[in-house]
Amino acid sequence: MRLSHLVFVFLLWISPMVWGEESFRAEPVSLPGGSLLVAPHADSVVVVSRVWLITKGERVEGTLNGTPISWLPRFGNGTNVATLGLEIGKQKLVLGNDTVEFVLGRNDQDHSGPKEWQVYRLHNMKPGPNPCMECHVCEKSNDGISVGALNPPDKACFRCHEMKDITRQHANTKLEKNWLETCRDCHFLHASPNKYLLRKPRESYLK
């Protein structure tokens, strides 16, 4: 990854999350002008051919594999979104003066990325003009759609995940009393190297 003077941040200066032997940089990357690259992650492997490019802050023009990025005009107020159509192999994303590299593989095992690059599983979203609204508070103005804080689980997670399935999937899991109110204690929102977007390997949560 070639990023000049960049650090991983999440609105505040914090270090990467480390869980046991797992180290996962879940925070956005700081770009020139104060923008934050939310996704995709650099030095990673993805296995879906359609990826949402998301930045927060001042819009930074750029290219993907030499082709100019076409930002969706309906977003604004510091939220910048584009859809990336990928082909198998290495991807070179240039935003301003910075380069982010990642790989599209056929599956977890069949990809051309270096061995140390983690496979990031991305949060599948329903097709639509604004997939962000499935989880985030969104506001619309003359400047476009702005994406804000995360909605509570009953207005985010449970809009897609049915309670009967959630209860069954968590039957053999160590859970806190208020676990249905704190999904992000165990799950990442946008991506994770672990199945089910877990913060730690699934075995860590089992009874």
Tab-separated table of C-alpha atoms in Angstrom:
chain	number	residue	atom	x	y	z
A	1	MET	CA	0.000	0.000	0.000
A	2	ARG	CA	1.411	3.387	-0.978
A	3	LEU	CA	-0.256	6.085	1.048
A	4	SER	CA	1.803	9.164	1.838
A	5	HIS	CA	1.405	10.475	5.376
A	6	LEU	CA	-1.767	8.469	5.957
A	7	VAL	CA	-2.977	6.821	9.126
A	8	PHE	CA	-6.007	4.744	9.946
A	9	VAL	CA	-8.591	6.794	11.793
A	10	PHE	CA	-12.226	6.799	12.820
A	11	LEU	CA	-12.993	10.472	13.307
A	12	LEU	CA	-10.504	10.452	16.184
A	13	TRP	CA	-6.874	9.323	16.180
A	14	ILE	CA	-7.017	5.713	17.293
A	15	SER	CA	-5.017	2.563	16.634
A	16	PRO	CA	-6.095	-0.543	14.703
A	17	MET	CA	-8.431	-2.900	16.519
A	18	VAL	CA	-6.586	-5.991	17.727
A	19	TRP	CA	-8.466	-9.079	18.850
A	20	GLY	CA	-6.218	-11.830	20.166
A	21	GLU	CA	-4.079	-12.833	17.212
A	22	GLU	CA	-6.379	-11.010	14.803
A	23	SER	CA	-5.491	-7.493	13.702
A	24	PHE	CA	-8.033	-5.731	11.513
A	25	ARG	CA	-7.910	-2.109	10.441
A	26	ALA	CA	-11.598	-1.324	10.375
A	27	GLU	CA	-11.232	2.421	10.471
A	28	PRO	CA	-11.332	4.660	7.383
A	29	VAL	CA	-8.136	5.983	5.808
A	30	SER	CA	-7.361	9.705	6.029
A	31	LEU	CA	-7.053	11.352	2.599
A	32	PRO	CA	-5.853	14.848	1.593
A	33	GLY	CA	-8.192	17.643	2.650
A	34	GLY	CA	-9.588	15.671	5.566
A	35	SER	CA	-11.569	13.112	3.542
A	36	LEU	CA	-11.965	9.599	4.923
A	37	LEU	CA	-11.905	6.488	2.722
A	38	VAL	CA	-14.487	4.162	4.294
A	39	ALA	CA	-14.318	1.366	1.722
A	40	PRO	CA	-12.773	-0.552	0.052
A	41	HIS	CA	-9.886	-1.467	2.325
A	42	ALA	CA	-6.332	-1.228	1.046
A	43	ASP	CA	-4.070	-4.282	0.816
A	44	SER	CA	-7.069	-6.590	0.886
A	45	VAL	CA	-8.854	-9.245	-1.149
A	46	VAL	CA	-12.543	-8.934	-2.009
A	47	VAL	CA	-14.648	-11.628	-3.645
A	48	VAL	CA	-17.562	-9.581	-4.983
A	49	SER	CA	-17.328	-7.823	-8.345
A	50	ARG	CA	-19.463	-4.811	-7.380
A	51	VAL	CA	-18.050	-2.676	-4.597
A	52	TRP	CA	-19.269	0.601	-3.137
A	53	LEU	CA	-16.533	3.237	-2.997
A	54	ILE	CA	-17.339	5.530	-0.057
A	55	THR	CA	-15.490	8.599	1.162
A	56	LYS	CA	-16.461	11.217	3.742
A	57	GLY	CA	-15.463	14.869	3.525
A	58	GLU	CA	-14.226	16.842	0.543
A	59	ARG	CA	-14.668	14.949	-2.713
A	60	VAL	CA	-11.353	13.719	-4.123
A	61	GLU	CA	-11.340	12.922	-7.825
A	62	GLY	CA	-9.583	9.775	-8.915
A	63	THR	CA	-9.411	6.710	-11.135
A	64	LEU	CA	-9.850	2.949	-10.908
A	65	ASN	CA	-7.383	1.099	-13.135
A	66	GLY	CA	-6.958	4.272	-15.182
A	67	THR	CA	-10.686	4.961	-15.666
A	68	PRO	CA	-12.103	8.110	-14.032
A	69	ILE	CA	-14.376	7.460	-11.067
A	70	SER	CA	-17.974	8.542	-11.642
A	71	TRP	CA	-19.365	9.762	-8.316
A	72	LEU	CA	-23.117	9.365	-7.854
A	73	PRO	CA	-24.639	12.863	-8.052
A	74	ARG	CA	-27.449	12.140	-5.581
A	75	PHE	CA	-25.037	12.112	-2.638
A	76	GLY	CA	-23.637	15.292	-1.131
A	77	ASN	CA	-22.945	17.156	2.105
A	78	GLY	CA	-19.607	15.422	2.546
A	79	THR	CA	-20.782	11.924	1.555
A	80	ASN	CA	-19.267	10.640	-1.703
A	81	VAL	CA	-20.347	7.321	-3.206
A	82	ALA	CA	-19.495	5.484	-6.409
A	83	THR	CA	-20.078	1.935	-7.589
A	84	LEU	CA	-17.019	0.058	-8.811
A	85	GLY	CA	-17.373	-2.715	-11.357
A	86	LEU	CA	-14.354	-4.965	-10.935
A	87	GLU	CA	-12.685	-7.654	-13.017
A	88	ILE	CA	-10.687	-10.522	-11.535
A	89	GLY	CA	-7.202	-9.469	-10.506
A	90	LYS	CA	-5.362	-6.550	-8.967
A	91	GLN	CA	-7.140	-3.209	-8.637
A	92	LYS	CA	-5.427	0.182	-8.523
A	93	LEU	CA	-7.528	2.916	-6.986
A	94	VAL	CA	-6.048	6.420	-7.183
A	95	LEU	CA	-7.641	9.182	-5.118
A	96	GLY	CA	-5.870	12.500	-5.387
A	97	ASN	CA	-2.181	11.815	-4.819
A	98	ASP	CA	-2.766	8.502	-3.042
A	99	THR	CA	-2.907	4.949	-4.315
A	100	VAL	CA	-4.904	2.125	-2.762
A	101	GLU	CA	-4.394	-1.403	-4.062
A	102	PHE	CA	-6.613	-4.416	-3.526
A	103	VAL	CA	-7.498	-7.618	-5.369
A	104	LEU	CA	-10.713	-9.180	-6.653
A	105	GLY	CA	-10.529	-12.950	-6.259
A	106	ARG	CA	-12.807	-15.739	-7.433
A	107	ASN	CA	-13.154	-16.944	-3.842
A	108	ASP	CA	-11.302	-16.935	-0.499
A	109	GLN	CA	-8.570	-19.238	-1.811
A	110	ASP	CA	-8.362	-18.416	-5.521
A	111	HIS	CA	-6.917	-14.912	-5.811
A	112	SER	CA	-3.704	-13.199	-6.889
A	113	GLY	CA	-3.118	-11.177	-3.729
A	114	PRO	CA	-0.060	-11.561	-1.475
A	115	LYS	CA	-0.414	-14.170	1.253
A	116	GLU	CA	-0.480	-11.534	3.980
A	117	TRP	CA	-3.474	-9.747	2.440
A	118	GLN	CA	-6.691	-10.634	4.237
A	119	VAL	CA	-9.930	-11.531	2.511
A	120	TYR	CA	-12.462	-8.885	3.534
A	121	ARG	CA	-16.069	-9.979	3.500
A	122	LEU	CA	-18.268	-7.024	2.629
A	123	HIS	CA	-21.727	-6.257	3.954
A	124	ASN	CA	-24.178	-7.222	1.216
A	125	MET	CA	-26.735	-4.483	0.690
A	126	LYS	CA	-30.059	-4.507	-1.100
A	127	PRO	CA	-29.936	-2.917	-4.566
A	128	GLY	CA	-31.302	0.608	-4.673
A	129	PRO	CA	-30.452	4.270	-5.136
A	130	ASN	CA	-29.321	4.701	-1.508
A	131	PRO	CA	-28.155	1.497	0.219
A	132	CYS	CA	-26.724	3.597	3.070
A	133	MET	CA	-30.220	4.331	4.363
A	134	GLU	CA	-30.673	0.665	5.295
A	135	CYS	CA	-28.386	1.248	8.291
A	136	HIS	CA	-27.638	4.967	8.599
A	137	VAL	CA	-29.597	8.097	9.361
A	138	CYS	CA	-29.830	9.888	6.012
A	139	GLU	CA	-30.962	13.415	5.262
A	140	LYS	CA	-31.798	14.896	1.879
A	141	SER	CA	-31.278	18.515	0.915
A	142	ASN	CA	-30.638	20.569	-2.218
A	143	ASP	CA	-26.967	19.566	-1.915
A	144	GLY	CA	-27.798	15.851	-2.008
A	145	ILE	CA	-28.097	12.977	0.436
A	146	SER	CA	-25.926	13.104	3.551
A	147	VAL	CA	-25.183	9.949	5.521
A	148	GLY	CA	-24.972	10.265	9.290
A	149	ALA	CA	-24.980	8.123	12.408
A	150	LEU	CA	-25.940	4.475	12.568
A	151	ASN	CA	-29.572	3.707	13.334
A	152	PRO	CA	-30.398	1.463	16.327
A	153	PRO	CA	-30.692	-2.267	15.480
A	154	ASP	CA	-34.492	-2.227	15.246
A	155	LYS	CA	-34.243	0.406	12.499
A	156	ALA	CA	-31.126	-1.023	10.833
A	157	CYS	CA	-30.127	-4.661	11.395
A	158	PHE	CA	-33.633	-6.040	11.838
A	159	ARG	CA	-34.903	-4.471	8.651
A	160	CYS	CA	-33.102	-7.254	6.748
A	161	HIS	CA	-32.258	-9.892	9.362
A	162	GLU	CA	-35.350	-11.674	10.669
A	163	MET	CA	-35.612	-12.261	14.407
A	164	LYS	CA	-36.358	-15.989	14.067
A	165	ASP	CA	-33.131	-16.451	12.093
A	166	ILE	CA	-31.111	-14.289	14.493
A	167	THR	CA	-32.324	-16.259	17.514
A	168	ARG	CA	-31.450	-19.567	15.852
A	169	GLN	CA	-28.011	-18.390	14.700
A	170	HIS	CA	-27.103	-17.163	18.183
A	171	ALA	CA	-28.403	-20.202	20.090
A	172	ASN	CA	-24.914	-21.544	20.886
A	173	THR	CA	-23.302	-18.138	21.465
A	174	LYS	CA	-22.136	-16.404	24.632
A	175	LEU	CA	-24.399	-13.380	24.815
A	176	GLU	CA	-24.765	-10.353	27.050
A	177	LYS	CA	-28.165	-9.520	28.520
A	178	ASN	CA	-28.785	-6.691	26.042
A	179	TRP	CA	-27.206	-8.380	23.017
A	180	LEU	CA	-30.067	-7.462	20.668
A	181	GLU	CA	-29.315	-3.783	21.295
A	182	THR	CA	-25.556	-3.970	20.708
A	183	CYS	CA	-24.960	-5.802	17.420
A	184	ARG	CA	-21.765	-3.826	16.769
A	185	ASP	CA	-20.146	-5.152	19.932
A	186	CYS	CA	-19.578	-8.380	17.977
A	187	HIS	CA	-20.035	-7.391	14.318
A	188	PHE	CA	-18.394	-4.846	12.041
A	189	LEU	CA	-20.693	-2.777	9.881
A	190	HIS	CA	-18.946	-2.527	6.494
A	191	ALA	CA	-16.422	-5.376	6.273
A	192	SER	CA	-14.476	-7.978	8.206
A	193	PRO	CA	-11.959	-10.750	7.495
A	194	ASN	CA	-14.164	-13.035	9.608
A	195	LYS	CA	-17.376	-14.745	8.547
A	196	TYR	CA	-20.624	-13.011	9.498
A	197	LEU	CA	-18.610	-9.750	9.729
A	198	LEU	CA	-17.522	-10.751	13.220
A	199	ARG	CA	-14.868	-8.763	15.071
A	200	LYS	CA	-13.191	-12.003	16.173
A	201	PRO	CA	-13.235	-15.561	14.788
A	202	ARG	CA	-16.599	-17.218	15.455
A	203	GLU	CA	-15.071	-19.756	17.854
A	204	SER	CA	-14.369	-16.910	20.276
A	205	TYR	CA	-18.088	-16.368	20.787
A	206	LEU	CA	-19.254	-19.945	21.225
A	207	LYS	CA	-20.308	-21.391	24.581
